[in-house]
XYZ file of C-alpha atoms in Angstrom:
694
model
C -16.693 31.166 15.056
C -13.216 32.518 14.729
C -11.534 35.827 14.632
C -8.226 37.410 13.837
C -6.921 40.609 15.346
C -4.357 42.745 13.561
C -3.329 46.127 14.928
C -6.772 46.791 16.308
C -8.633 45.394 13.279
C -10.617 42.188 13.479
C -10.759 39.482 10.867
C -13.099 36.446 11.060
C -11.569 32.988 10.941
C -13.774 30.125 12.080
C -17.317 29.011 12.617
C -20.245 30.205 14.668
C -21.641 27.476 16.933
C -25.263 26.503 16.643
C -25.924 27.518 20.225
C -24.123 29.609 22.790
C -21.076 27.744 23.960
C -18.100 26.120 22.307
C -19.785 22.928 21.104
C -20.618 22.437 17.473
C -23.372 20.541 15.717
C -22.616 17.253 14.085
C -23.908 15.151 11.293
C -26.953 13.533 9.859
C -28.381 10.342 8.551
C -31.857 8.900 8.152
C -33.314 5.500 8.079
C -36.386 3.569 7.134
C -37.718 0.470 5.490
C -39.009 2.279 2.413
C -35.897 3.926 0.985
C -37.575 6.142 -1.568
C -35.799 8.992 -3.279
C -36.700 12.219 -1.402
C -39.053 14.523 -3.231
C -37.681 17.483 -5.130
C -36.577 20.228 -2.802
C -38.662 23.388 -2.762
C -37.098 26.337 -4.532
C -36.048 29.299 -2.439
C -38.172 32.425 -2.875
C -37.082 34.286 -5.943
C -36.892 31.459 -8.428
C -34.433 28.729 -9.392
C -31.045 28.496 -7.731
C -27.792 27.880 -9.544
C -29.386 26.145 -12.512
C -31.979 24.164 -10.548
C -35.343 23.998 -12.254
C -38.027 26.387 -11.083
C -39.780 23.629 -9.156
C -36.769 23.151 -6.859
C -33.742 20.877 -6.666
C -34.168 17.659 -8.644
C -32.713 14.206 -8.152
C -30.274 13.268 -10.859
C -26.590 13.249 -11.616
C -26.221 12.326 -15.244
C -22.765 13.841 -15.740
C -19.481 12.701 -14.222
C -21.215 12.418 -10.830
C -23.712 9.929 -12.248
C -21.197 7.147 -11.619
C -21.755 7.284 -7.857
C -23.273 4.043 -6.525
C -25.282 4.455 -3.307
C -26.021 1.722 -0.781
C -27.339 3.389 2.354
C -26.733 0.672 4.913
C -26.988 2.929 7.964
C -30.564 3.820 7.080
C -31.497 0.153 6.739
C -29.824 -0.785 9.995
C -30.772 1.956 12.457
C -34.108 3.556 13.396
C -35.197 6.661 11.521
C -37.530 9.304 12.901
C -40.923 9.007 11.236
C -41.874 12.654 11.819
C -41.888 14.997 8.838
C -41.412 18.062 11.039
C -38.128 19.567 9.854
C -37.915 22.198 12.579
C -35.718 22.058 15.674
C -37.112 19.541 18.172
C -36.317 16.571 20.360
C -35.932 13.336 18.388
C -36.671 10.354 20.643
C -36.324 6.739 19.619
C -34.290 7.339 16.472
C -30.722 7.651 15.222
C -31.597 9.667 12.119
C -34.173 12.143 10.856
C -35.074 12.744 7.225
C -34.057 16.197 6.015
C -33.839 18.215 2.817
C -31.007 20.539 1.810
C -31.967 24.174 1.310
C -30.838 25.463 -2.116
C -28.308 28.272 -2.438
C -28.095 31.154 -4.869
C -25.478 30.780 -7.597
C -23.346 28.012 -6.069
C -19.765 27.884 -7.351
C -16.778 25.745 -6.590
C -14.045 27.144 -4.374
C -11.880 24.042 -4.618
C -12.065 20.277 -4.851
C -9.738 17.537 -3.667
C -9.241 15.015 -6.453
C -7.564 12.467 -4.119
C -10.587 12.591 -1.805
C -13.098 12.325 -4.647
C -11.162 9.366 -6.026
C -12.279 7.396 -2.947
C -15.779 7.578 -4.416
C -14.596 6.476 -7.843
C -14.815 10.010 -9.218
C -12.341 11.487 -11.647
C -13.023 14.972 -12.969
C -13.124 15.029 -16.777
C -10.030 16.720 -18.127
C -11.772 17.719 -21.353
C -14.324 20.080 -19.844
C -13.132 21.056 -16.387
C -15.428 24.080 -16.234
C -18.538 21.954 -16.766
C -17.311 19.413 -14.211
C -16.834 22.136 -11.621
C -20.288 23.540 -12.326
C -21.839 20.109 -11.856
C -19.942 19.604 -8.605
C -21.149 22.984 -7.361
C -24.753 22.142 -8.223
C -24.886 18.773 -6.476
C -22.446 19.352 -3.619
C -24.180 22.551 -2.587
C -27.393 20.602 -2.042
C -29.194 22.389 -4.897
C -29.744 19.062 -6.615
C -29.805 15.567 -5.179
C -27.775 12.710 -6.534
C -29.800 9.681 -7.597
C -29.783 7.222 -4.700
C -28.989 9.786 -2.023
C -31.235 9.996 1.052
C -30.521 13.160 3.038
C -30.711 12.669 6.790
C -29.467 14.144 10.049
C -27.856 12.075 12.799
C -29.019 12.317 16.411
C -26.389 12.355 19.149
C -25.646 13.905 22.523
C -22.392 14.971 24.109
C -20.371 16.147 27.054
C -19.246 19.643 26.107
C -16.391 21.103 28.129
C -17.013 18.421 30.744
C -20.784 18.899 31.141
C -23.556 16.826 29.603
C -25.397 18.993 27.070
C -28.286 16.677 26.179
C -29.412 16.319 22.569
C -27.085 17.937 20.028
C -27.147 16.162 16.677
C -26.279 17.270 13.173
C -27.282 20.896 13.261
C -25.644 21.865 9.979
C -24.500 18.625 8.337
C -26.533 16.217 6.246
C -25.852 12.587 5.507
C -26.441 12.072 1.783
C -25.829 8.347 1.768
C -23.104 5.746 1.447
C -21.169 5.435 -1.779
C -19.480 2.214 -2.814
C -15.918 2.926 -3.900
C -14.026 1.300 -6.782
C -12.832 -1.570 -4.566
C -16.175 -2.083 -2.854
C -15.329 -0.002 0.207
C -18.147 2.035 1.721
C -17.930 5.832 2.157
C -20.493 7.992 3.899
C -20.788 11.399 2.257
C -22.389 14.435 3.797
C -22.896 18.121 3.173
C -21.911 20.451 5.986
C -23.776 23.755 5.865
C -26.705 22.599 3.721
C -29.506 24.026 5.881
C -31.855 23.403 8.772
C -32.302 20.052 10.502
C -34.221 19.008 13.634
C -30.918 19.502 15.480
C -30.184 23.073 14.375
C -31.511 24.505 17.649
C -31.463 28.323 17.423
C -29.153 28.363 14.397
C -29.800 28.314 10.638
C -27.942 25.175 9.562
C -25.480 27.194 7.514
C -21.713 27.516 7.500
C -19.742 30.420 6.082
C -16.764 30.709 3.782
C -14.064 31.228 6.407
C -14.938 28.190 8.541
C -15.571 26.007 5.503
C -12.187 26.775 3.934
C -10.458 25.891 7.185
C -12.276 22.562 7.504
C -11.753 21.720 3.839
C -8.019 22.411 3.917
C -7.319 20.828 7.284
C -9.194 17.614 6.511
C -6.933 17.071 3.516
C -3.795 18.311 5.284
C -4.239 15.767 8.065
C -4.733 12.917 5.611
C -1.551 13.739 3.733
C 0.316 13.958 7.040
C -0.677 10.326 7.560
C -3.124 11.023 10.404
C -6.516 9.251 10.468
C -9.154 11.804 9.504
C -12.413 12.479 7.763
C -11.872 13.810 4.254
C -13.180 16.807 2.314
C -14.085 16.443 -1.357
C -15.330 19.901 -2.298
C -15.891 23.382 -0.938
C -18.766 25.261 -2.603
C -19.715 28.859 -1.837
C -22.656 30.965 -3.038
C -24.334 34.361 -3.198
C -26.717 33.394 -0.383
C -25.869 35.256 2.804
C -26.292 34.739 6.519
C -25.667 37.236 9.272
C -23.035 36.447 11.884
C -22.123 38.524 14.924
C -18.607 37.120 14.804
C -17.355 38.688 18.012
C -20.665 38.877 19.901
C -20.053 42.622 20.092
C -23.216 43.879 18.417
C -21.576 44.323 15.003
C -23.026 41.603 12.781
C -22.005 41.178 9.154
C -23.284 39.251 6.172
C -21.229 36.259 5.053
C -21.506 33.838 2.163
C -23.167 30.480 2.783
C -20.686 27.718 1.989
C -20.944 23.925 1.966
C -18.233 21.295 2.412
C -18.591 17.744 1.087
C -17.246 15.513 3.852
C -16.242 11.868 3.372
C -15.599 9.116 5.927
C -16.335 5.476 6.558
C -18.791 6.775 9.163
C -19.496 9.938 11.109
C -20.878 8.099 14.138
C -19.169 9.380 17.264
C -18.949 8.670 21.016
C -21.888 10.988 21.590
C -24.058 8.818 19.334
C -24.243 6.343 22.216
C -25.106 9.043 24.748
C -28.677 9.469 23.481
C -29.683 6.883 26.082
C -28.237 8.791 29.035
C -30.690 9.347 31.918
C -30.993 12.728 33.617
C -27.532 14.074 34.431
C -27.102 14.888 38.095
C -25.169 18.085 37.352
C -26.907 19.630 34.343
C -30.363 18.083 34.670
C -30.313 17.156 30.995
C -30.953 13.747 29.509
C -30.709 11.984 26.182
C -33.775 11.771 23.926
C -33.862 7.946 23.966
C -33.617 7.046 27.652
C -34.526 3.392 28.395
C -34.174 2.388 24.724
C -31.548 -0.287 25.211
C -32.942 -2.018 22.134
C -31.581 0.836 20.022
C -28.217 0.711 21.821
C -28.017 -2.973 20.858
C -28.890 -2.114 17.251
C -26.170 0.536 17.173
C -23.531 -1.797 18.589
C -24.501 -4.527 16.131
C -24.302 -2.073 13.239
C -21.031 -0.390 14.245
C -19.152 -3.583 15.070
C -20.359 -5.674 12.140
C -19.765 -2.847 9.649
C -16.561 -1.213 10.865
C -14.993 -3.949 13.008
C -15.971 -7.112 11.064
C -13.027 -9.108 12.381
C -14.257 -8.553 15.944
C -17.821 -9.488 14.987
C -16.558 -12.709 13.407
C -14.324 -13.645 16.334
C -16.991 -13.107 19.021
C -20.257 -13.692 17.189
C -21.587 -15.969 19.940
C -20.738 -13.758 22.946
C -21.911 -10.151 22.884
C -20.102 -9.105 26.078
C -16.759 -10.371 24.785
C -17.483 -8.817 21.400
C -18.310 -5.441 22.926
C -15.233 -5.595 25.152
C -13.017 -6.305 22.125
C -14.629 -3.373 20.313
C -14.041 -1.039 23.268
C -10.435 -2.205 23.528
C -9.860 -1.485 19.841
C -11.403 2.001 19.889
C -9.384 2.731 23.027
C -6.145 1.830 21.248
C -7.107 3.667 18.053
C -7.915 6.804 20.022
C -4.625 6.591 21.926
C -2.674 6.272 18.676
C -4.647 9.106 17.101
C -3.897 11.622 19.850
C -0.241 10.508 19.844
C -0.138 11.427 16.152
C -1.654 14.824 16.954
C 0.962 15.497 19.604
C 3.774 14.630 17.201
C 2.752 17.239 14.634
C 1.655 19.903 17.133
C -2.027 19.641 16.190
C -4.623 20.977 18.621
C -8.234 19.988 18.018
C -9.673 22.759 20.146
C -13.026 21.276 21.122
C -12.620 17.662 22.206
C -16.156 17.086 23.381
C -17.516 13.535 23.322
C -19.640 14.456 20.301
C -16.430 15.268 18.406
C -14.795 11.872 18.952
C -15.059 9.339 16.113
C -16.228 5.809 16.872
C -13.641 4.509 14.369
C -10.693 6.615 15.556
C -10.657 9.468 13.037
C -9.982 13.160 13.521
C -13.468 14.594 13.138
C -15.171 18.008 13.145
C -12.636 20.731 12.374
C -13.635 23.938 14.137
C -11.316 26.044 16.309
C -8.305 23.813 15.557
C -4.751 24.992 15.163
C -1.259 23.730 14.437
C 1.108 24.959 17.105
C 3.774 27.386 15.892
C 5.976 28.374 18.853
C 6.205 25.338 21.120
C 4.186 25.828 24.268
C 2.919 22.714 26.058
C -0.006 24.731 27.423
C -0.941 26.120 24.011
C -4.690 26.752 23.636
C -5.897 27.041 20.044
C -9.531 27.777 20.923
C -9.939 31.342 22.138
C -13.154 30.429 23.972
C -11.478 27.668 26.000
C -11.025 29.922 29.024
C -9.913 27.179 31.393
C -7.497 25.478 28.986
C -9.408 22.203 29.179
C -8.427 21.342 25.610
C -4.872 22.708 25.663
C -2.202 20.849 23.687
C -0.765 19.016 26.693
C -4.246 18.093 27.972
C -5.366 16.291 24.801
C -4.180 12.788 25.801
C -5.950 12.858 29.174
C -9.098 14.435 27.715
C -9.375 11.708 25.082
C -9.063 9.149 27.857
C -11.813 10.962 29.803
C -14.021 10.870 26.727
C -13.452 7.128 26.405
C -14.655 6.841 29.986
C -17.888 8.560 28.977
C -18.239 6.168 26.044
C -17.781 3.284 28.489
C -20.622 4.639 30.615
C -22.812 4.939 27.524
C -22.325 1.265 26.634
C -23.754 -0.036 29.929
C -25.459 -2.535 30.288
C -24.224 -4.073 27.018
C -20.683 -3.761 28.354
C -20.409 -3.740 32.166
C -18.466 -0.765 33.463
C -16.032 -2.883 35.477
C -14.874 -4.513 32.225
C -14.507 -1.297 30.194
C -12.791 0.589 33.034
C -10.198 -2.190 33.348
C -9.597 -2.093 29.573
C -9.138 1.671 29.703
C -6.734 1.408 32.626
C -4.629 -1.316 31.022
C -4.602 -0.194 27.402
C -4.833 3.560 26.919
C -1.712 5.000 28.519
C 0.470 2.107 27.381
C -0.705 2.407 23.765
C -0.308 6.181 23.742
C 3.197 6.135 25.197
C 4.337 3.336 22.888
C 3.038 4.999 19.737
C 4.211 8.459 20.762
C 7.772 7.295 21.417
C 7.869 5.231 18.214
C 6.840 8.296 16.237
C 9.284 10.578 18.035
C 12.138 8.163 17.367
C 11.343 8.417 13.665
C 11.212 12.206 13.870
C 14.685 12.172 15.460
C 16.086 9.546 13.074
C 16.647 6.940 15.792
C 16.021 4.043 13.461
C 18.447 1.390 14.669
C 18.132 1.137 18.447
C 15.302 1.543 20.931
C 16.839 2.732 24.203
C 15.153 3.651 27.480
C 16.946 6.987 27.425
C 15.096 8.036 24.261
C 12.073 9.238 26.193
C 14.256 11.592 28.222
C 15.964 12.871 25.070
C 12.562 13.745 23.580
C 11.463 15.476 26.788
C 14.669 17.506 26.897
C 14.217 18.492 23.253
C 10.722 19.787 23.960
C 11.934 21.607 27.056
C 14.642 23.274 24.952
C 12.028 24.262 22.383
C 9.933 25.735 25.174
C 12.837 27.679 26.694
C 13.820 29.138 23.340
C 10.364 29.601 21.824
C 11.296 27.254 19.002
C 8.958 26.687 16.070
C 7.727 23.113 16.581
C 7.497 22.139 12.905
C 10.621 23.874 11.624
C 12.916 22.723 14.427
C 12.072 19.088 13.762
C 12.469 19.615 10.014
C 15.943 21.106 10.504
C 17.249 18.234 12.621
C 17.624 15.947 9.617
C 20.504 18.149 8.456
C 22.374 17.768 11.750
C 25.401 15.490 11.641
C 26.926 13.639 14.559
C 30.297 14.967 13.383
C 29.200 18.616 13.619
C 30.845 19.128 17.016
C 34.255 18.373 15.508
C 33.887 21.338 13.152
C 33.170 24.588 15.064
C 32.077 26.483 11.950
C 29.643 23.717 10.937
C 28.185 23.655 14.440
C 27.857 27.435 14.491
C 26.073 27.401 11.145
C 23.603 24.838 12.421
C 23.021 26.777 15.637
C 22.280 29.860 13.526
C 19.651 27.896 11.605
C 18.049 26.595 14.788
C 17.953 29.933 16.547
C 16.468 31.605 13.470
C 13.427 29.417 14.160
C 13.134 30.629 17.756
C 10.918 33.446 18.940
C 12.279 36.987 18.741
C 12.045 39.437 21.628
C 9.101 41.110 19.890
C 7.295 37.771 19.453
C 7.879 36.867 23.093
C 6.494 40.218 24.229
C 3.305 39.501 22.307
C 3.135 35.970 23.719
C 3.582 37.060 27.339
C 1.602 40.275 27.216
C -0.619 40.400 30.334
C -4.247 39.627 29.519
C -6.106 40.795 32.616
C -6.842 44.340 33.638
C -4.525 45.132 36.611
C -7.491 46.245 38.695
C -9.327 42.994 37.964
C -6.255 40.963 38.883
C -5.815 42.887 42.123
C -9.449 42.314 43.012
C -9.164 38.579 42.287
C -6.033 38.268 44.432
C -7.745 40.008 47.356
C -10.808 37.806 46.929
C -8.653 34.691 46.938
C -7.332 35.732 50.341
C -10.552 36.989 51.922
C -13.155 34.595 50.483
C -11.617 31.462 48.931
C -15.017 29.807 48.411
C -16.395 32.699 46.378
C -13.109 32.943 44.466
C -13.415 29.268 43.528
C -16.809 29.963 41.968
C -15.757 32.862 39.731
C -12.113 32.182 38.974
C -9.458 29.501 38.970
C -6.176 29.501 40.818
C -4.438 28.166 37.708
C -5.590 31.121 35.602
C -4.423 33.629 38.204
C -1.048 31.924 38.579
C -0.623 31.892 34.816
C -1.378 35.620 34.641
C 1.180 36.322 37.392
C 3.779 34.304 35.461
C 2.890 36.245 32.335
C 3.421 39.546 34.130
C 6.780 38.392 35.471
C 7.963 37.190 32.058
C 6.763 40.354 30.342
C 8.659 42.478 32.862
C 11.877 40.534 32.250
C 11.485 40.890 28.493
C 11.594 44.676 28.773
C 15.257 44.377 29.759
C 16.214 41.608 27.317
C 18.203 42.508 24.206
C 18.158 40.559 20.956
C 21.864 39.730 21.413
C 21.295 38.365 24.900
C 18.384 36.270 23.686
C 20.432 34.848 20.804
C 23.322 33.961 23.105
C 21.010 32.282 25.586
C 19.215 30.309 22.880
C 22.465 29.096 21.335
C 23.620 27.875 24.732
C 20.426 25.906 25.302
C 20.541 24.328 21.864
C 24.214 23.458 22.085
C 23.581 21.602 25.342
C 20.798 19.532 23.810
C 22.630 18.887 20.531
C 25.504 17.368 22.486
C 23.081 14.836 23.987
C 21.594 14.196 20.570
C 25.086 13.712 19.092
C 25.912 11.096 21.740
C 22.685 9.232 20.962
C 23.342 9.319 17.208
C 26.843 8.022 17.833
C 25.360 4.939 19.494
C 23.344 4.365 16.325
C 26.472 4.644 14.196
C 28.389 2.204 16.382
C 25.636 -0.395 15.961
C 25.812 -0.497 12.143
C 28.425 -1.653 9.669
C 27.777 1.019 7.048
C 27.440 4.495 8.585
C 26.786 6.193 5.243
C 23.903 3.859 4.392
C 22.522 4.338 7.913
C 22.669 8.126 7.554
C 20.878 7.968 4.193
C 18.128 5.895 5.752
C 18.006 8.170 8.801
C 17.487 11.297 6.717
C 14.879 9.539 4.589
C 12.889 8.461 7.659
C 13.141 11.917 9.240
C 12.053 13.680 6.063
C 8.994 11.430 5.800
C 7.958 12.099 9.412
C 8.771 15.800 9.812
C 6.583 17.940 7.541
C 7.916 21.032 5.860
C 4.403 22.423 5.375
C 1.457 22.494 7.762
C -1.766 24.499 7.693
C -0.647 27.402 9.840
C -3.332 29.875 10.846
C -1.768 32.721 8.870
C -1.679 30.595 5.698
C -5.342 29.738 6.115
C -6.168 33.371 6.865
C -4.501 34.629 3.684
C -6.439 32.059 1.642
C -9.693 33.053 3.363
C -9.200 36.760 2.728
C -8.457 36.154 -0.945
C -11.515 33.910 -1.285
C -13.756 36.450 0.413
C -12.623 38.865 -2.297
C -13.571 36.383 -5.009
C -10.120 34.871 -5.641
C -10.073 31.122 -4.968
C -6.584 30.535 -6.369
C -4.850 30.733 -3.004
C -7.143 28.081 -1.514
C -6.262 25.814 -4.432
C -2.549 26.617 -4.156
C -2.513 25.796 -0.449
C -4.421 22.567 -1.089
C -1.798 21.423 -3.602
C 0.960 22.351 -1.167
C -0.607 20.370 1.660
C -0.962 17.299 -0.542
C 2.833 16.941 -0.363
C 3.722 18.216 3.122
C 7.067 16.451 3.352
C 8.484 17.591 0.020
C 10.016 20.814 -1.198
C 7.282 22.561 -3.142
C 7.722 22.966 -6.862
C 6.069 25.877 -8.594
C 5.522 27.778 -5.351
C 7.489 30.964 -5.001
C 9.598 30.689 -1.860
C 11.672 33.625 -0.683
C 14.673 34.026 1.558
C 14.847 35.123 5.144
C 15.041 38.831 4.311
C 11.466 38.711 2.988
C 10.423 36.599 5.953
C 11.858 39.169 8.341
C 10.188 41.942 6.390
C 6.828 40.190 6.796
C 7.461 39.451 10.458
C 8.211 43.051 11.438
C 5.834 44.991 9.226
C 2.806 46.411 10.974
C -0.648 45.285 9.981
C -1.348 48.661 8.403
C 1.678 48.419 6.146
C 1.488 44.668 5.645
C -0.501 44.548 2.430
C -1.786 41.344 0.897
C 1.044 41.546 -1.627
C 3.667 41.731 1.141
C 2.089 38.887 3.101
C 1.953 36.625 0.069
C 5.741 36.853 -0.241
C 6.241 34.834 2.932
C 7.379 31.260 2.316
C 4.686 28.756 3.170
C 7.197 27.009 5.429
C 8.287 30.141 7.275
C 7.905 30.871 10.942
C 4.706 32.939 11.220
C 4.915 36.719 10.800
C 4.316 38.878 13.844
C 0.744 39.736 12.862
C -0.153 36.042 12.996
C 0.226 36.057 16.773
C -2.885 38.237 16.918
C -5.025 35.638 15.145
C -7.612 34.165 17.475
C -9.862 31.238 16.609
C -12.899 30.678 18.817
């Protein structure tokens, strides 16, 4: 679930979890020797849905979607639950359960990603776009089944916020099958939000418009940023409604059921291997397939031969060596993935083991967020009370999750082998990839010096001190010249640009506003002194210290003027720019043609520092428009995010006066028309700081 707060009003943003707690359901698949086309789906009460025949959804796909070629290898390779009970239940001895999508009323397309659909060999007909969109809505809502598809739900477990949660599984997503792309590559496609599965627990298997738009847009945004990710082909909404108590405050509301078509080589995750876990000593929970090492072997054979064929070929006669090579590769892929996240300020928000891809993709977009003002302790998930998944914790959490995967592979990979691999490979791979990426972001393309790591750290510290916008500061640096210090007016102009991307006094007051009731804080402080053991059970020292720091900062801000803040920020940035100038000068001295070097430097920087990211306020504006029946903003933002490094053409950008107007207007006066005037690349308006995704 997610929520946005603006001047006392609340606006929903993200998704409601299937059960109490921050974890989210996953994905489905089903398996069996007899791969028959599932029977027609029963119609919902009230008659046919969205053009489906009165008898229910039919298998077909004779239009532009009829070109899809299915070959459902996962269902031939892994065990499928034989039970026909579609209700929530434990699923022992299987990786998949057969399921059937539940039809929706009047499905209609919100948006589709043509680059993502092209992976499947699909190209929307230009002649009759309206008919193509209607067909996409019909099949990618789950109202009709594509010929060759075999809907299924995948069984997995997971450690959620550090504790083993037992069976989770695809509570709202459905594997449709595997499509062979134009070049023979294999793509699993699934519908997220298509209805009940055996893993839905107390939920309804549905997703709503706000969460679906966020997942759809972010999946594509990450791909175009060059970050490994699952893809999103379509977003389809409907007139069917579900009730969500968004804030758990006793004020439920009806929201539109919405389905996202997700695409990836596979949606198998770390938690897929945790179904064999015996009873956990802390939670008392266990996986549904304890003592089924035969299935673990099947899963390893399938995953490695299908997604790591070079490893299977190299170690076909030694399973331990093969499994070790596989674990080493997923360790390195995961390290590189989280390094990429850190370099664009992306926070996943819920890095449970069931949300970690077995092939190193960003997977399951829920309470994610791109960081605006740089804060190493930034928490994008409002329900992450301890900051377990904060921005600066992501690298160590991903390593912890790999440790849980290592445990899940025993006895097929002895723990002493996997632990040594993790120790030797993870940190080294992360640090190497992170620094390589940061060098590109800073235009250090000629030399690799030991001092570069310190320069990056000092840049981030300067961003932190000044409240700099992570994305926009990096984007601006390509216009900095090593000769700027020789021209005071040029340097001053650049400092003005940098400081315009730093937090204002008003923004800092919002950021450091105390969050605890003073009486509660006083009570906690007294308890910490009088009964440390009880205090440890109900509160954390880190949270209390952070609140005390917040109070101190907020008090100081009451005395700080805008002029003083500007002067201080310029001083900090001038100090760092001098260090950056010295480092650039070393680059210049190592080349024979400084002009050619500078051209290459700017080119590299502009292809590694995005101008556009999916900021929360941009997503929120698109969501609000869509909830009012206008899907154009979702489609506009999608097109923008397909070219994140380039100046947008055809998108109305405005100057800083409009940006300032949007940043200072109150929520009551900030109409949709005013908000839409903000440039998509602008530092977020003040109301955006009240957005909270949970």
